XYZ file of C-alpha atoms in Angstrom:
448
model
C 5.307 32.682 -25.251
C 7.621 30.409 -25.494
C 9.086 29.916 -22.628
C 5.375 29.155 -21.041
C 4.431 26.520 -23.335
C 7.739 24.579 -22.924
C 7.319 24.619 -19.107
C 4.547 22.064 -19.287
C 5.574 20.333 -21.722
C 8.702 19.508 -20.151
C 6.892 19.277 -16.427
C 4.303 16.851 -18.567
C 7.584 14.654 -20.087
C 9.243 14.725 -16.101
C 5.801 13.208 -14.740
C 6.142 10.731 -17.639
C 9.529 9.481 -17.159
C 8.498 9.224 -13.632
C 5.303 7.200 -14.805
C 7.611 4.839 -16.346
C 10.091 4.251 -13.974
C 7.436 3.772 -11.152
C 5.802 1.041 -13.370
C 8.538 -0.544 -14.248
C 9.714 -1.603 -10.264
C 6.622 -1.470 -9.141
C 4.464 -4.491 -10.606
C 7.815 -7.036 -10.759
C 7.924 -5.755 -6.776
C 3.996 -6.549 -6.421
C 4.225 -9.613 -8.432
C 7.518 -11.345 -5.688
C 5.392 -9.868 -2.965
C 2.470 -11.368 -3.248
C 4.119 -14.625 -4.459
C 6.162 -14.544 -0.491
C 3.079 -15.874 1.538
C 2.043 -18.572 -1.478
C 4.732 -20.760 0.341
C 2.577 -20.643 3.911
C -0.401 -21.516 1.791
C 1.549 -24.287 -0.675
C 2.437 -25.618 2.608
C -0.523 -25.250 4.569
C -2.605 -27.075 1.398
C -0.432 -30.378 1.593
C -0.125 -30.629 5.213
C -3.730 -30.010 5.677
C -4.892 -33.509 4.524
C -2.123 -35.207 6.635
C -4.428 -34.374 9.870
C -6.031 -31.306 11.839
C -2.898 -31.658 14.349
C -0.900 -31.408 11.614
C -2.101 -28.484 10.439
C -2.380 -26.646 13.448
C 1.440 -28.154 14.391
C 1.941 -25.678 10.622
C 0.364 -22.809 12.224
C 1.879 -22.146 14.910
C 5.581 -22.910 13.784
C 5.296 -20.954 10.302
C 3.925 -17.666 13.087
C 6.811 -18.466 14.779
C 9.353 -18.496 11.494
C 7.282 -15.696 9.818
C 7.808 -12.979 13.007
C 11.364 -13.748 13.055
C 11.911 -12.664 9.121
C 10.012 -10.110 9.577
C 11.762 -8.897 12.334
C 14.671 -8.714 9.928
C 12.859 -6.858 7.223
C 15.306 -4.017 7.075
C 17.802 -6.652 5.672
C 16.011 -5.183 2.136
C 15.002 -2.200 3.141
C 18.252 -1.023 4.153
C 20.262 -2.456 1.410
C 18.340 -0.881 -1.224
C 19.257 2.129 -0.554
C 22.495 2.425 0.319
C 23.123 0.196 -2.821
C 20.806 3.184 -4.740
C 22.470 6.062 -3.487
C 25.987 4.713 -5.197
C 23.859 4.033 -7.988
C 22.951 7.465 -9.027
C 26.800 8.206 -7.555
C 27.631 5.965 -11.030
C 29.704 3.878 -8.268
C 28.782 0.572 -9.294
C 31.417 -1.180 -7.763
C 30.449 0.068 -4.442
C 27.340 -0.572 -4.748
C 27.711 -4.132 -5.050
C 29.964 -3.752 -2.379
C 27.490 -2.259 0.165
C 25.291 -5.071 -1.385
C 28.071 -7.719 -0.217
C 28.085 -6.586 3.435
C 24.717 -6.876 4.061
C 24.560 -10.546 2.740
C 27.335 -10.992 5.090
C 25.028 -9.597 7.878
C 22.539 -11.814 6.643
C 23.857 -14.731 7.229
C 25.605 -13.765 10.310
C 21.945 -12.750 11.635
C 20.523 -16.740 10.340
C 23.155 -18.289 12.288
C 22.783 -16.611 15.122
C 18.453 -17.700 15.150
C 19.566 -21.050 14.107
C 21.771 -21.020 18.086
C 18.132 -19.309 19.541
C 15.849 -21.163 17.955
C 16.977 -25.326 17.354
C 17.470 -25.184 21.708
C 14.143 -23.769 22.081
C 11.600 -24.533 19.899
C 9.636 -27.146 22.512
C 9.580 -24.024 25.120
C 8.460 -21.104 21.914
C 5.839 -23.774 20.990
C 4.562 -23.933 24.452
C 4.847 -20.424 24.879
C 2.386 -20.284 21.620
C -0.644 -22.395 23.524
C 0.163 -25.253 20.825
C -2.084 -28.293 22.421
C -0.468 -31.502 23.827
C -1.512 -32.903 20.079
C 0.033 -30.686 17.597
C 2.712 -29.559 19.731
C 5.158 -32.264 18.734
C 4.242 -31.536 15.052
C 4.864 -27.768 15.450
C 8.102 -27.994 17.349
C 9.024 -30.378 14.494
C 8.829 -28.333 11.720
C 10.283 -25.335 13.709
C 13.596 -26.596 14.457
C 14.103 -27.911 10.433
C 12.676 -24.540 9.108
C 14.908 -23.176 11.275
C 17.357 -23.907 8.986
C 16.262 -21.984 5.752
C 16.005 -18.545 8.254
C 19.870 -17.706 6.851
C 18.815 -18.156 3.353
C 15.660 -16.404 3.738
C 17.852 -13.546 5.306
C 20.399 -13.578 3.277
C 17.276 -13.158 0.122
C 16.034 -10.820 2.175
C 19.506 -8.639 1.925
C 19.975 -9.820 -1.785
C 16.642 -8.757 -2.841
C 17.905 -4.820 -1.168
C 20.956 -5.549 -3.779
C 19.229 -5.650 -6.445
C 15.947 -3.177 -6.066
C 19.298 -1.027 -5.239
C 20.415 -1.782 -9.153
C 16.825 -0.850 -10.338
C 15.863 -4.483 -11.069
C 12.470 -5.440 -9.207
C 12.389 -8.182 -12.324
C 14.590 -10.959 -10.877
C 13.230 -11.165 -7.900
C 10.115 -11.456 -9.312
C 11.262 -14.347 -11.682
C 12.841 -15.987 -8.400
C 10.209 -15.835 -6.608
C 7.867 -17.347 -8.674
C 10.464 -20.097 -9.368
C 10.837 -20.572 -5.249
C 7.309 -21.170 -5.219
C 7.182 -23.455 -7.688
C 9.739 -25.711 -5.766
C 8.688 -25.762 -2.905
C 5.443 -26.830 -4.060
C 6.368 -29.679 -6.110
C 9.070 -30.464 -2.952
C 6.736 -30.456 -0.426
C 4.297 -32.850 -2.085
C 7.444 -35.424 -2.804
C 8.538 -34.961 0.408
C 5.450 -35.597 2.457
C 3.951 -37.933 -0.032
C 5.879 -39.268 -1.939
C 8.331 -39.902 0.670
C 5.915 -40.662 3.233
C 8.419 -37.471 5.881
C 5.288 -36.298 7.289
C 5.043 -32.811 8.316
C 8.527 -32.873 8.098
C 8.737 -33.575 4.575
C 7.257 -30.458 4.098
C 9.463 -28.748 6.221
C 12.198 -30.196 4.514
C 10.917 -29.298 0.781
C 10.733 -25.487 1.965
C 14.371 -25.446 2.951
C 15.538 -26.336 0.289
C 13.210 -24.017 -1.625
C 15.093 -21.863 0.537
C 18.742 -22.501 0.008
C 17.421 -22.759 -3.885
C 16.602 -19.484 -3.806
C 19.000 -17.917 -1.907
C 21.776 -19.858 -4.460
C 20.041 -17.908 -7.045
C 20.664 -14.584 -5.525
C 24.391 -15.355 -4.515
C 24.390 -15.841 -8.290
C 23.862 -13.109 -8.990
C 25.253 -10.784 -7.141
C 28.709 -12.188 -7.169
C 28.884 -12.150 -11.089
C 28.361 -8.421 -10.355
C 30.838 -8.071 -7.945
C 33.607 -10.055 -10.384
C 32.563 -7.948 -13.616
C 32.695 -4.634 -11.215
C 35.994 -5.470 -9.831
C 33.967 -5.588 -6.129
C 35.577 -7.844 -3.295
C 33.068 -10.312 -2.047
C 35.372 -10.538 1.247
C 33.398 -9.735 5.024
C 34.485 -6.331 6.072
C 34.108 -5.824 9.154
C 33.526 -2.069 9.500
C 30.907 -2.357 5.915
C 29.022 -4.765 7.625
C 28.842 -2.501 11.040
C 27.355 0.078 9.521
C 24.701 -2.034 7.330
C 23.646 -3.484 10.725
C 23.634 0.443 12.460
C 21.774 1.439 9.727
C 19.303 -1.252 9.870
C 18.630 -0.696 13.788
C 16.172 2.156 13.201
C 14.282 0.493 10.628
C 13.945 -3.101 13.906
C 12.773 -0.346 15.421
C 9.741 0.842 13.235
C 9.209 -2.826 12.110
C 8.895 -3.744 16.063
C 6.520 -0.724 16.838
C 4.579 -2.118 13.405
C 4.170 -5.611 15.229
C 3.151 -4.339 18.256
C -0.098 -2.411 16.955
C -0.669 -5.559 15.255
C -0.801 -7.743 18.096
C -2.025 -5.383 19.962
C -5.493 -5.194 17.696
C -5.703 -8.861 17.598
C -5.562 -9.309 20.960
C -8.084 -6.142 21.713
C -10.148 -8.049 19.036
C -9.780 -11.387 20.705
C -11.685 -9.598 24.058
C -14.351 -8.805 21.527
C -16.106 -12.097 21.222
C -15.436 -15.546 19.287
C -17.823 -13.580 15.781
C -15.088 -10.611 15.935
C -11.375 -11.601 16.207
C -13.245 -14.328 13.760
C -13.907 -11.033 11.410
C -10.975 -9.216 12.395
C -8.892 -12.171 11.175
C -10.331 -12.132 7.268
C -9.911 -8.094 7.311
C -6.559 -8.249 9.116
C -5.689 -10.965 5.394
C -7.342 -8.159 3.168
C -5.784 -5.182 4.860
C -2.630 -7.247 4.257
C -2.889 -8.004 0.601
C -3.971 -4.468 -0.104
C -0.526 -3.179 2.048
C 1.042 -5.367 -1.050
C -0.227 -3.223 -3.740
C 0.994 -0.443 -2.037
C 3.974 -1.439 -0.548
C 5.392 -2.429 -4.463
C 5.080 1.532 -4.994
C 7.095 1.981 -2.079
C 9.665 -0.442 -3.177
C 9.972 1.542 -6.424
C 10.226 4.723 -4.236
C 13.140 3.424 -2.062
C 15.235 2.473 -5.197
C 14.219 6.005 -7.624
C 15.149 8.319 -4.045
C 17.978 6.706 -3.922
C 19.091 7.210 -7.158
C 18.129 10.645 -7.172
C 20.093 11.437 -3.884
C 22.941 9.893 -4.938
C 23.139 11.570 -8.257
C 23.351 15.280 -6.108
C 19.991 15.473 -8.229
C 17.172 17.244 -5.313
C 14.988 18.511 -7.747
C 14.436 15.054 -8.929
C 13.988 13.312 -5.957
C 11.220 16.134 -4.356
C 9.122 15.317 -8.338
C 9.216 12.171 -8.131
C 8.184 12.069 -3.935
C 5.292 14.195 -5.610
C 3.875 12.331 -8.534
C 5.080 8.881 -5.947
C 2.238 10.329 -3.484
C -0.057 10.860 -6.301
C -0.051 7.206 -7.804
C -0.633 6.127 -4.054
C -3.876 8.374 -3.651
C -4.683 6.798 -7.216
C -4.177 3.031 -5.957
C -5.560 4.238 -2.346
C -8.842 5.510 -4.468
C -8.694 2.011 -6.555
C -8.632 -0.404 -3.861
C -11.033 1.538 -1.599
C -13.917 1.405 -4.547
C -12.643 -2.634 -5.426
C -13.309 -3.384 -1.144
C -16.450 -1.750 -1.155
C -17.833 -3.691 -4.257
C -16.531 -6.853 -3.454
C -17.392 -7.097 0.131
C -20.514 -9.197 -0.796
C -19.041 -12.268 -2.601
C -15.486 -11.969 -0.075
C -16.608 -12.445 2.783
C -18.327 -15.967 1.497
C -15.343 -17.164 0.302
C -13.872 -17.091 4.141
C -17.199 -17.931 5.993
C -20.839 -18.834 6.307
C -21.264 -17.444 9.720
C -24.194 -14.455 9.829
C -23.458 -13.073 12.770
C -19.133 -12.697 11.333
C -20.559 -11.339 7.836
C -21.811 -9.026 10.192
C -19.076 -7.824 11.913
C -17.338 -7.618 9.266
C -18.988 -5.496 7.117
C -19.255 -2.526 8.215
C -15.310 -2.714 9.531
C -14.342 -3.295 5.640
C -15.488 0.320 4.867
C -13.762 1.790 7.722
C -11.198 -0.333 5.785
C -12.007 1.053 2.410
C -12.607 4.740 3.637
C -8.862 4.368 4.729
C -6.976 3.855 1.870
C -5.869 6.230 0.215
C -4.470 7.450 3.525
C -2.669 4.455 3.828
C -1.357 5.282 -0.318
C 0.403 8.167 0.985
C 1.443 6.135 4.324
C 3.238 3.619 2.313
C 4.703 5.556 -0.476
C 6.148 8.450 1.899
C 7.775 5.580 4.274
C 9.206 4.026 0.780
C 10.567 7.215 -0.171
C 12.342 8.111 3.388
C 13.450 4.277 3.449
C 15.380 5.330 0.608
C 16.505 8.388 1.510
C 17.925 6.753 4.428
C 15.973 8.538 6.922
C 16.199 5.697 9.066
C 16.087 7.874 12.666
C 12.671 9.450 11.994
C 11.004 6.682 10.696
C 12.241 4.648 14.014
C 10.570 7.178 16.379
C 7.216 8.525 13.975
C 6.344 5.373 14.711
C 6.867 4.394 18.217
C 4.703 7.480 18.335
C 2.270 6.080 16.363
C 2.373 3.204 18.575
C 1.471 5.591 21.796
C -0.781 7.544 20.128
C -2.568 4.269 19.166
C -2.267 2.046 22.530
C -4.489 3.844 24.726
C -7.079 3.902 21.734
C -7.107 0.358 20.955
C -7.844 -0.874 24.375
C -10.295 1.575 25.595
C -12.594 0.220 22.317
C -13.521 -3.087 24.613
C -14.915 -1.118 27.658
C -16.516 1.474 25.170
C -18.465 0.054 22.510
C -18.631 0.407 18.910
C -16.858 -3.588 18.175
C -15.276 -4.121 15.306
C -15.992 -1.062 13.218
C -14.355 1.102 16.748
C -11.252 -0.737 16.248
C -10.756 -0.550 12.574
C -11.484 3.170 13.494
C -8.558 2.639 15.960
C -6.646 1.362 13.098
C -7.435 4.350 10.641
C -6.702 6.367 13.009
C -2.854 5.111 13.475
C -2.553 4.840 10.062
C -3.297 8.873 9.892
C -1.141 9.420 12.487
C 1.922 7.958 10.461
C 0.722 9.946 7.841
C 0.919 13.487 9.520
C 3.864 12.355 10.741
C 6.053 11.582 7.758
C 3.927 14.707 5.952
C 5.513 16.888 7.678
C 9.283 15.048 7.381
C 8.701 14.839 3.550
C 6.871 18.876 3.871
C 10.082 19.770 5.548
C 12.398 19.041 3.110
C 15.363 17.419 5.720
C 15.502 14.212 4.481
C 17.320 14.762 1.430
C 20.590 14.820 2.119
C 21.983 13.774 -1.348
C 25.594 12.518 -1.615
C 26.877 8.459 -2.491
C 26.207 7.908 1.553
C 23.861 9.761 3.791
C-alpha cells in the first residue's frame, strides 16, 4: 500500500517539475519570438508615411531579407541542442566552446551573404516583380540592410547558446531592447536626419549590431568564467555546419510548402489570396505560441540526454506533448470565438471575409495537431535528430505538393487549400510521432 501511494506522488512531483521547467523557458521564449516581427512592423509604420513606393520597396526588401535569414535558423536550433547536451553532461566549458563555434559559423555565413547580396540586389528586386517606382527604394534598403545580416545570424547562434544554457530570459530582454532601439533610430534617421528609406535601413542595421554586441558580451563573459577559448576552431565550425545541413533541408522544405500554398491561393483569385494572407498571418502568430514550447523542448531534452537520463527525456517529451495539445485546443477555441472581431481588423471586403471564415474553422480545428507537431519537432531537434527531421519534411513536401496543386482544378477554394495545409500538418505529426514512439531519437551522452 505504501508503494502504491508513493508512486503517484512521485509522478505528480515529476510532472510539476517538468511544468515549471517548460513555463520558465517557454514564456520568455514566446515574448522574444513575438518581438522579432515587430521590427518589420515598426519599419513599415515609419516608412509608410514616406509614400506608397517607399513602402512597397520596403515590403520587397524585407521579404528577401526575411527569407535569407530564415534559411539559417538552424544556427539557433543546432546550437541549442549541442550546448544543452554538454550542459547536461556538466561540462560548461565545452558547452560554451560549442556555442562559440556556432557564432563563428554565423559570422562566416553572414559575410558570404553580404558578398552575394550587394552585387545582386537589383536583380533580386527585379526577380520579385518590383515596379519601376518601388525598385530603387527596395534596392537601397536591401543593400544597406544586408550589412546587418552577419549580426542577425550572430543573434540566432548566440540565442541558441543561451537557450542551451537554459536561459530564455536574456534573449527576451535583448529582443525588447532591440525593438525599442530600432523604432527610435528609424524615426530619428528617417525624419530627424531626413534620410528617407535609407535611414530606416541604417537604423535597423545599428539596432541589429547592438543586439549582437550584447549577446557577444554575455557569451564572452561566460567563456572567460569557465575558461573556454574564443578562438575559431575549424573542426568545431565544420561540426556545427554538418549538424545544420539536415535542419537547412527541413527549413527549405517548409518554406517551399508555404510558397506553394501562396502560389495556389493566388491562382484562386484576388479575394482568396487576400484572405489567405490574413489567415497565414494568424497562423504564423499561433505558431509563435507553439514554437515557444518547442524551444523549451530543445533545451530540456538536450540537457536530459547529455546527463544520460533517458527516462527523464521520455517523461519530459510526454509532458510537453500534453502541453502542446492543451495549448492547441485553447488556441483553436480562441480562433473560433474571435473570428468576427479578427477579420474586420484586416479587411472590410465582404467577399474576402466570406472566403476566410470557413478556412479559419479549418485552422482552428488543426491547432491541437499543430501543438503535437511543434513539440515533437522541438524534442527531436533537442535530441540532435536532424537527419530524420530532414527526411520527414521532404516526405511531407512530396505529399502536400500534388494535393495543393489539385485544389484549383477540383474546387473547394481557400477552404480546400487550408484542408491541404491541415493534411500537411497531419503527415508531419505522423512522421514525428512514429519517430518519438520508436525511441531511436534517444541517444545519450555529451555528443550524439
